[in-house]
PDB file of C-alpha atoms in Angstrom:
ATOM      1  CA  ALA A1364       9.472 -11.525  27.027  1.00 85.00           C
ATOM      2  CA  GLU A1365      10.183  -7.864  26.333  1.00 87.00           C
ATOM      3  CA  ARG A1366      13.308  -7.914  28.493  1.00 92.00           C
ATOM      4  CA  LEU A1367      14.625 -10.956  26.648  1.00 93.00           C
ATOM      5  CA  ILE A1368      13.902  -9.361  23.285  1.00 94.00           C
ATOM      6  CA  GLU A1369      15.722  -6.187  24.329  1.00 92.00           C
ATOM      7  CA  ARG A1370      18.718  -8.205  25.517  1.00 95.00           C
ATOM      8  CA  ALA A1371      18.803 -10.155  22.262  1.00 95.00           C
ATOM      9  CA  ARG A1372      18.438  -6.941  20.265  1.00 93.00           C
ATOM     10  CA  ALA A1373      21.345  -5.333  22.134  1.00 94.00           C
ATOM     11  CA  ALA A1374      23.482  -8.406  21.517  1.00 96.00           C
ATOM     12  CA  VAL A1375      22.664  -8.358  17.778  1.00 95.00           C
ATOM     13  CA  VAL A1376      23.475  -4.647  17.539  1.00 93.00           C
ATOM     14  CA  GLN A1377      26.778  -5.234  19.329  1.00 95.00           C
ATOM     15  CA  ALA A1378      27.703  -8.271  17.220  1.00 96.00           C
ATOM     16  CA  TRP A1379      26.470  -7.255  13.765  1.00 94.00           C
ATOM     17  CA  GLY A1380      25.701  -3.547  14.024  1.00 91.00           C
ATOM     18  CA  PRO A1381      22.455  -1.542  14.049  1.00 90.00           C
ATOM     19  CA  HIS A1382      21.727  -2.112  10.345  1.00 89.00           C
ATOM     20  CA  HIS A1383      21.506  -5.907  10.431  1.00 91.00           C
ATOM     21  CA  PRO A1384      18.032  -7.228   9.430  1.00 90.00           C
ATOM     22  CA  ALA A1385      17.818  -9.197  12.690  1.00 92.00           C
ATOM     23  CA  VAL A1386      17.541  -5.894  14.587  1.00 93.00           C
ATOM     24  CA  CYS A1387      14.256  -4.983  12.920  1.00 94.00           C
ATOM     25  CA  ARG A1388      12.968  -8.569  13.318  1.00 94.00           C
ATOM     26  CA  LEU A1389      13.506  -8.292  17.060  1.00 95.00           C
ATOM     27  CA  THR A1390      11.834  -4.876  17.081  1.00 96.00           C
ATOM     28  CA  ARG A1391       8.842  -6.432  15.278  1.00 96.00           C
ATOM     29  CA  LEU A1392       8.696  -9.186  17.901  1.00 96.00           C
ATOM     30  CA  LYS A1393       8.633  -6.514  20.589  1.00 96.00           C
ATOM     31  CA  GLY A1394       5.631  -4.995  18.773  1.00 97.00           C
ATOM     32  CA  GLN A1395       3.909  -8.370  18.671  1.00 97.00           C
ATOM     33  CA  VAL A1396       4.380  -8.746  22.423  1.00 97.00           C
ATOM     34  CA  ALA A1397       2.852  -5.296  22.946  1.00 97.00           C
ATOM     35  CA  ALA A1398      -0.083  -6.227  20.694  1.00 97.00           C
ATOM     36  CA  GLU A1399      -0.656  -9.513  22.540  1.00 96.00           C
ATOM     37  CA  ARG A1400      -0.617  -7.562  25.797  1.00 96.00           C
ATOM     38  CA  GLY A1401      -3.311  -5.269  24.378  1.00 97.00           C
ATOM     39  CA  ASP A1402      -1.104  -2.175  24.111  1.00 98.00           C
ATOM     40  CA  VAL A1403      -2.095  -1.306  20.548  1.00 98.00           C
ATOM     41  CA  ALA A1404      -0.556   2.188  20.611  1.00 98.00           C
ATOM     42  CA  LEU A1405       2.845   0.795  21.638  1.00 97.00           C
ATOM     43  CA  ALA A1406       2.544  -1.985  19.061  1.00 98.00           C
ATOM     44  CA  ILE A1407       1.899   0.546  16.272  1.00 98.00           C
ATOM     45  CA  GLN A1408       4.803   2.708  17.431  1.00 98.00           C
ATOM     46  CA  THR A1409       7.117  -0.318  17.600  1.00 97.00           C
ATOM     47  CA  TYR A1410       6.103  -1.625  14.160  1.00 98.00           C
ATOM     48  CA  ARG A1411       6.793   1.821  12.695  1.00 97.00           C
ATOM     49  CA  GLN A1412      10.200   1.785  14.366  1.00 96.00           C
ATOM     50  CA  ALA A1413      10.868  -1.649  12.842  1.00 96.00           C
ATOM     51  CA  LEU A1414       9.988  -0.305   9.383  1.00 96.00           C
ATOM     52  CA  GLN A1415      12.362   2.621   9.875  1.00 94.00           C
ATOM     53  CA  GLU A1416      15.126   0.254  10.957  1.00 93.00           C
ATOM     54  CA  LEU A1417      14.422  -1.924   7.946  1.00 93.00           C
ATOM     55  CA  GLU A1418      14.958   1.033   5.586  1.00 91.00           C
ATOM     56  CA  SER A1419      18.631   1.104   6.560  1.00 89.00           C
ATOM     57  CA  ALA A1420      19.052  -2.669   6.889  1.00 87.00           C
ATOM     58  CA  SER A1421      21.694  -4.367   4.843  1.00 82.00           C
ATOM     59  CA  PRO A1422      20.870  -6.601   3.115  1.00 80.00           C
ATOM     60  CA  PRO A1423      17.248  -5.439   2.652  1.00 81.00           C
ATOM     61  CA  ASP A1424      14.608  -7.972   3.670  1.00 92.00           C
ATOM     62  CA  GLU A1425      11.328  -7.554   1.780  1.00 94.00           C
ATOM     63  CA  SER A1426       9.816 -10.616   3.417  1.00 95.00           C
ATOM     64  CA  GLU A1427      10.301  -9.012   6.823  1.00 95.00           C
ATOM     65  CA  GLN A1428       8.885  -5.755   5.458  1.00 96.00           C
ATOM     66  CA  ALA A1429       5.732  -7.571   4.346  1.00 97.00           C
ATOM     67  CA  THR A1430       5.419  -9.195   7.771  1.00 97.00           C
ATOM     68  CA  ILE A1431       5.846  -5.886   9.586  1.00 98.00           C
ATOM     69  CA  LEU A1432       3.311  -4.211   7.280  1.00 98.00           C
ATOM     70  CA  PHE A1433       0.838  -6.998   8.042  1.00 98.00           C
ATOM     71  CA  HIS A1434       1.257  -6.676  11.817  1.00 98.00           C
ATOM     72  CA  LEU A1435       1.098  -2.873  11.618  1.00 98.00           C
ATOM     73  CA  ALA A1436      -2.152  -3.136   9.634  1.00 98.00           C
ATOM     74  CA  LYS A1437      -3.573  -5.581  12.174  1.00 98.00           C
ATOM     75  CA  ALA A1438      -2.746  -3.236  15.062  1.00 98.00           C
ATOM     76  CA  THR A1439      -4.103  -0.284  13.076  1.00 98.00           C
ATOM     77  CA  ALA A1440      -7.382  -2.185  12.617  1.00 97.00           C
ATOM     78  CA  GLU A1441      -7.509  -2.876  16.356  1.00 97.00           C
ATOM     79  CA  SER A1442      -7.070   0.855  16.976  1.00 97.00           C
ATOM     80  CA  GLY A1443     -10.230   1.501  14.955  1.00 97.00           C
ATOM     81  CA  ASP A1444      -8.558   2.998  11.872  1.00 98.00           C
ATOM     82  CA  ALA A1445     -10.165   0.844   9.166  1.00 97.00           C
ATOM     83  CA  PRO A1446      -8.926   2.963   6.213  1.00 98.00           C
ATOM     84  CA  GLY A1447      -5.356   2.861   7.541  1.00 98.00           C
ATOM     85  CA  ALA A1448      -5.650  -0.871   8.184  1.00 98.00           C
ATOM     86  CA  ARG A1449      -6.947  -1.484   4.662  1.00 98.00           C
ATOM     87  CA  GLU A1450      -4.008   0.418   3.191  1.00 98.00           C
ATOM     88  CA  GLY A1451      -1.542  -1.597   5.285  1.00 98.00           C
ATOM     89  CA  PHE A1452      -3.112  -4.955   4.435  1.00 98.00           C
ATOM     90  CA  GLU A1453      -3.098  -4.021   0.756  1.00 98.00           C
ATOM     91  CA  GLN A1454       0.607  -3.072   0.911  1.00 98.00           C
ATOM     92  CA  SER A1455       1.382  -6.330   2.679  1.00 98.00           C
ATOM     93  CA  LEU A1456      -0.654  -8.309   0.144  1.00 98.00           C
ATOM     94  CA  ASN A1457       1.020  -6.680  -2.857  1.00 98.00           C
ATOM     95  CA  LEU A1458       4.497  -7.272  -1.473  1.00 98.00           C
ATOM     96  CA  ARG A1459       3.746 -10.869  -0.512  1.00 98.00           C
ATOM     97  CA  ARG A1460       2.342 -11.592  -3.970  1.00 98.00           C
ATOM     98  CA  LYS A1461       5.490 -10.112  -5.497  1.00 97.00           C
ATOM     99  CA  LEU A1462       7.737 -12.202  -3.247  1.00 97.00           C
ATOM    100  CA  PHE A1463       5.854 -15.496  -3.037  1.00 97.00           C
ATOM    101  CA  GLY A1464       3.427 -15.548  -5.945  1.00 97.00           C
ATOM    102  CA  ALA A1465      -0.339 -15.719  -5.723  1.00 96.00           C
ATOM    103  CA  ARG A1466      -0.564 -19.155  -4.048  1.00 97.00           C
ATOM    104  CA  HIS A1467       1.082 -18.785  -0.639  1.00 97.00           C
ATOM    105  CA  LYS A1468      -0.169 -19.002   2.952  1.00 96.00           C
ATOM    106  CA  ASP A1469       1.108 -15.482   3.735  1.00 97.00           C
ATOM    107  CA  VAL A1470      -0.883 -14.127   0.775  1.00 98.00           C
ATOM    108  CA  ALA A1471      -3.966 -15.766   2.305  1.00 98.00           C
ATOM    109  CA  GLU A1472      -3.185 -14.113   5.651  1.00 97.00           C
ATOM    110  CA  SER A1473      -3.038 -10.666   4.025  1.00 98.00           C
ATOM    111  CA  LEU A1474      -6.229 -11.343   2.048  1.00 98.00           C
ATOM    112  CA  ASN A1475      -7.997 -12.290   5.272  1.00 96.00           C
ATOM    113  CA  GLY A1476      -6.939  -9.038   6.923  1.00 97.00           C
ATOM    114  CA  LEU A1477      -7.909  -7.026   3.849  1.00 97.00           C
ATOM    115  CA  GLY A1478     -11.312  -8.696   3.854  1.00 96.00           C
ATOM    116  CA  PHE A1479     -12.009  -7.664   7.423  1.00 95.00           C
ATOM    117  CA  ALA A1480     -10.804  -4.117   6.758  1.00 97.00           C
ATOM    118  CA  ASP A1481     -13.186  -3.942   3.797  1.00 97.00           C
ATOM    119  CA  TYR A1482     -15.991  -5.293   5.987  1.00 95.00           C
ATOM    120  CA  ALA A1483     -15.309  -2.594   8.595  1.00 95.00           C
ATOM    121  CA  LEU A1484     -15.534  -0.004   5.819  1.00 97.00           C
ATOM    122  CA  GLY A1485     -18.904  -1.344   4.663  1.00 95.00           C
ATOM    123  CA  ARG A1486     -17.481  -2.825   1.468  1.00 96.00           C
ATOM    124  CA  SER A1487     -19.290  -6.152   1.812  1.00 93.00           C
ATOM    125  CA  ALA A1488     -18.740  -7.433  -1.732  1.00 94.00           C
ATOM    126  CA  ASP A1489     -14.985  -6.754  -1.576  1.00 97.00           C
ATOM    127  CA  ALA A1490     -14.797  -8.242   1.916  1.00 96.00           C
ATOM    128  CA  LEU A1491     -16.542 -11.412   0.813  1.00 95.00           C
ATOM    129  CA  ALA A1492     -14.328 -11.748  -2.273  1.00 96.00           C
ATOM    130  CA  HIS A1493     -11.113 -11.367  -0.223  1.00 97.00           C
ATOM    131  CA  ILE A1494     -12.239 -13.730   2.540  1.00 96.00           C
ATOM    132  CA  ARG A1495     -13.366 -16.306  -0.050  1.00 95.00           C
ATOM    133  CA  GLU A1496      -9.995 -16.082  -1.826  1.00 97.00           C
ATOM    134  CA  ALA A1497      -8.174 -16.483   1.507  1.00 97.00           C
ATOM    135  CA  TYR A1498     -10.306 -19.533   2.304  1.00 95.00           C
ATOM    136  CA  ASP A1499      -9.705 -21.062  -1.136  1.00 96.00           C
ATOM    137  CA  LEU A1500      -5.946 -20.615  -0.747  1.00 97.00           C
ATOM    138  CA  ARG A1501      -5.872 -22.051   2.745  1.00 97.00           C
ATOM    139  CA  ARG A1502      -8.079 -24.964   1.686  1.00 95.00           C
ATOM    140  CA  GLU A1503      -5.612 -25.688  -1.129  1.00 96.00           C
ATOM    141  CA  LEU A1504      -2.401 -25.152   0.848  1.00 96.00           C
ATOM    142  CA  LEU A1505      -3.103 -26.256   4.415  1.00 95.00           C
ATOM    143  CA  HIS A1506      -4.033 -29.520   6.112  1.00 94.00           C
ATOM    144  CA  PRO A1507      -7.792 -29.831   6.814  1.00 92.00           C
ATOM    145  CA  ASP A1508      -7.147 -29.592  10.579  1.00 93.00           C
ATOM    146  CA  HIS A1509      -4.896 -26.503  10.364  1.00 95.00           C
ATOM    147  CA  PRO A1510      -6.322 -23.705  12.545  1.00 95.00           C
ATOM    148  CA  ASP A1511      -5.869 -21.050   9.828  1.00 94.00           C
ATOM    149  CA  ARG A1512      -7.941 -23.131   7.434  1.00 93.00           C
ATOM    150  CA  GLN A1513     -10.654 -23.518  10.064  1.00 93.00           C
ATOM    151  CA  GLU A1514     -10.502 -19.784  10.823  1.00 92.00           C
ATOM    152  CA  SER A1515     -11.019 -18.957   7.136  1.00 92.00           C
ATOM    153  CA  LEU A1516     -13.997 -21.285   6.901  1.00 92.00           C
ATOM    154  CA  ASN A1517     -15.550 -19.633   9.950  1.00 92.00           C
ATOM    155  CA  ASN A1518     -14.811 -16.127   8.608  1.00 91.00           C
ATOM    156  CA  LEU A1519     -16.393 -16.955   5.265  1.00 92.00           C
ATOM    157  CA  ALA A1520     -19.501 -18.393   6.922  1.00 92.00           C
ATOM    158  CA  ILE A1521     -19.868 -15.282   9.120  1.00 90.00           C
ATOM    159  CA  LEU A1522     -19.587 -12.916   6.143  1.00 90.00           C
ATOM    160  CA  LEU A1523     -21.967 -14.995   4.013  1.00 90.00           C
ATOM    161  CA  GLU A1524     -24.532 -14.973   6.803  1.00 90.00           C
ATOM    162  CA  GLY A1525     -24.059 -11.216   7.291  1.00 87.00           C
ATOM    163  CA  ASP A1526     -24.600 -10.784   3.543  1.00 86.00           C
ATOM    164  CA  GLY A1527     -27.909 -12.658   3.754  1.00 88.00           C
ATOM    165  CA  GLN A1528     -26.571 -15.842   2.178  1.00 86.00           C
ATOM    166  CA  VAL A1529     -27.636 -17.966   5.134  1.00 84.00           C
ATOM    167  CA  ASP A1530     -28.107 -21.208   3.196  1.00 85.00           C
ATOM    168  CA  GLU A1531     -24.611 -21.031   1.699  1.00 84.00           C
ATOM    169  CA  ALA A1532     -23.167 -20.143   5.126  1.00 80.00           C
ATOM    170  CA  ARG A1533     -24.795 -23.223   6.650  1.00 84.00           C
ATOM    171  CA  ARG A1534     -23.370 -25.439   3.911  1.00 82.00           C
ATOM    172  CA  MET A1535     -19.870 -24.317   4.897  1.00 76.00           C
TER     173      MET A1535
END
């Protein structure tokens, strides 16, 4: 996959130049491949490169920026840097709310990440509030069988149980 992404990236640079938004999208995809492979350090480095490329992209693409920030935060969390992950998820959330409004599936995705970053930092009340909001959004926006909706339900039940709210968790 990485070889194909690099070939596509080279073709985009040749056809449209190094400042086209598609260049940073392909760089982000390369980071996602690294993350899926378990190479978190390379993923973080690649996401940062994508953000740098995006700074000079014309036209600017804030939606792509929010997506890169989300994936960078996710990789940062996997590296064990909960404060850095929380900051990244919060940046992603703020930008997605600005772009899409409060009721969007990508907002729910950022809220979910922020909730787990808060949980890792021992901020249980904040974590529960963010995970509950993500679940409420996904319940409203997604089909009952959608895997993200099911994931949110499971996440909420886990956090409720961890918070001692076992009866409410079981009702989920």
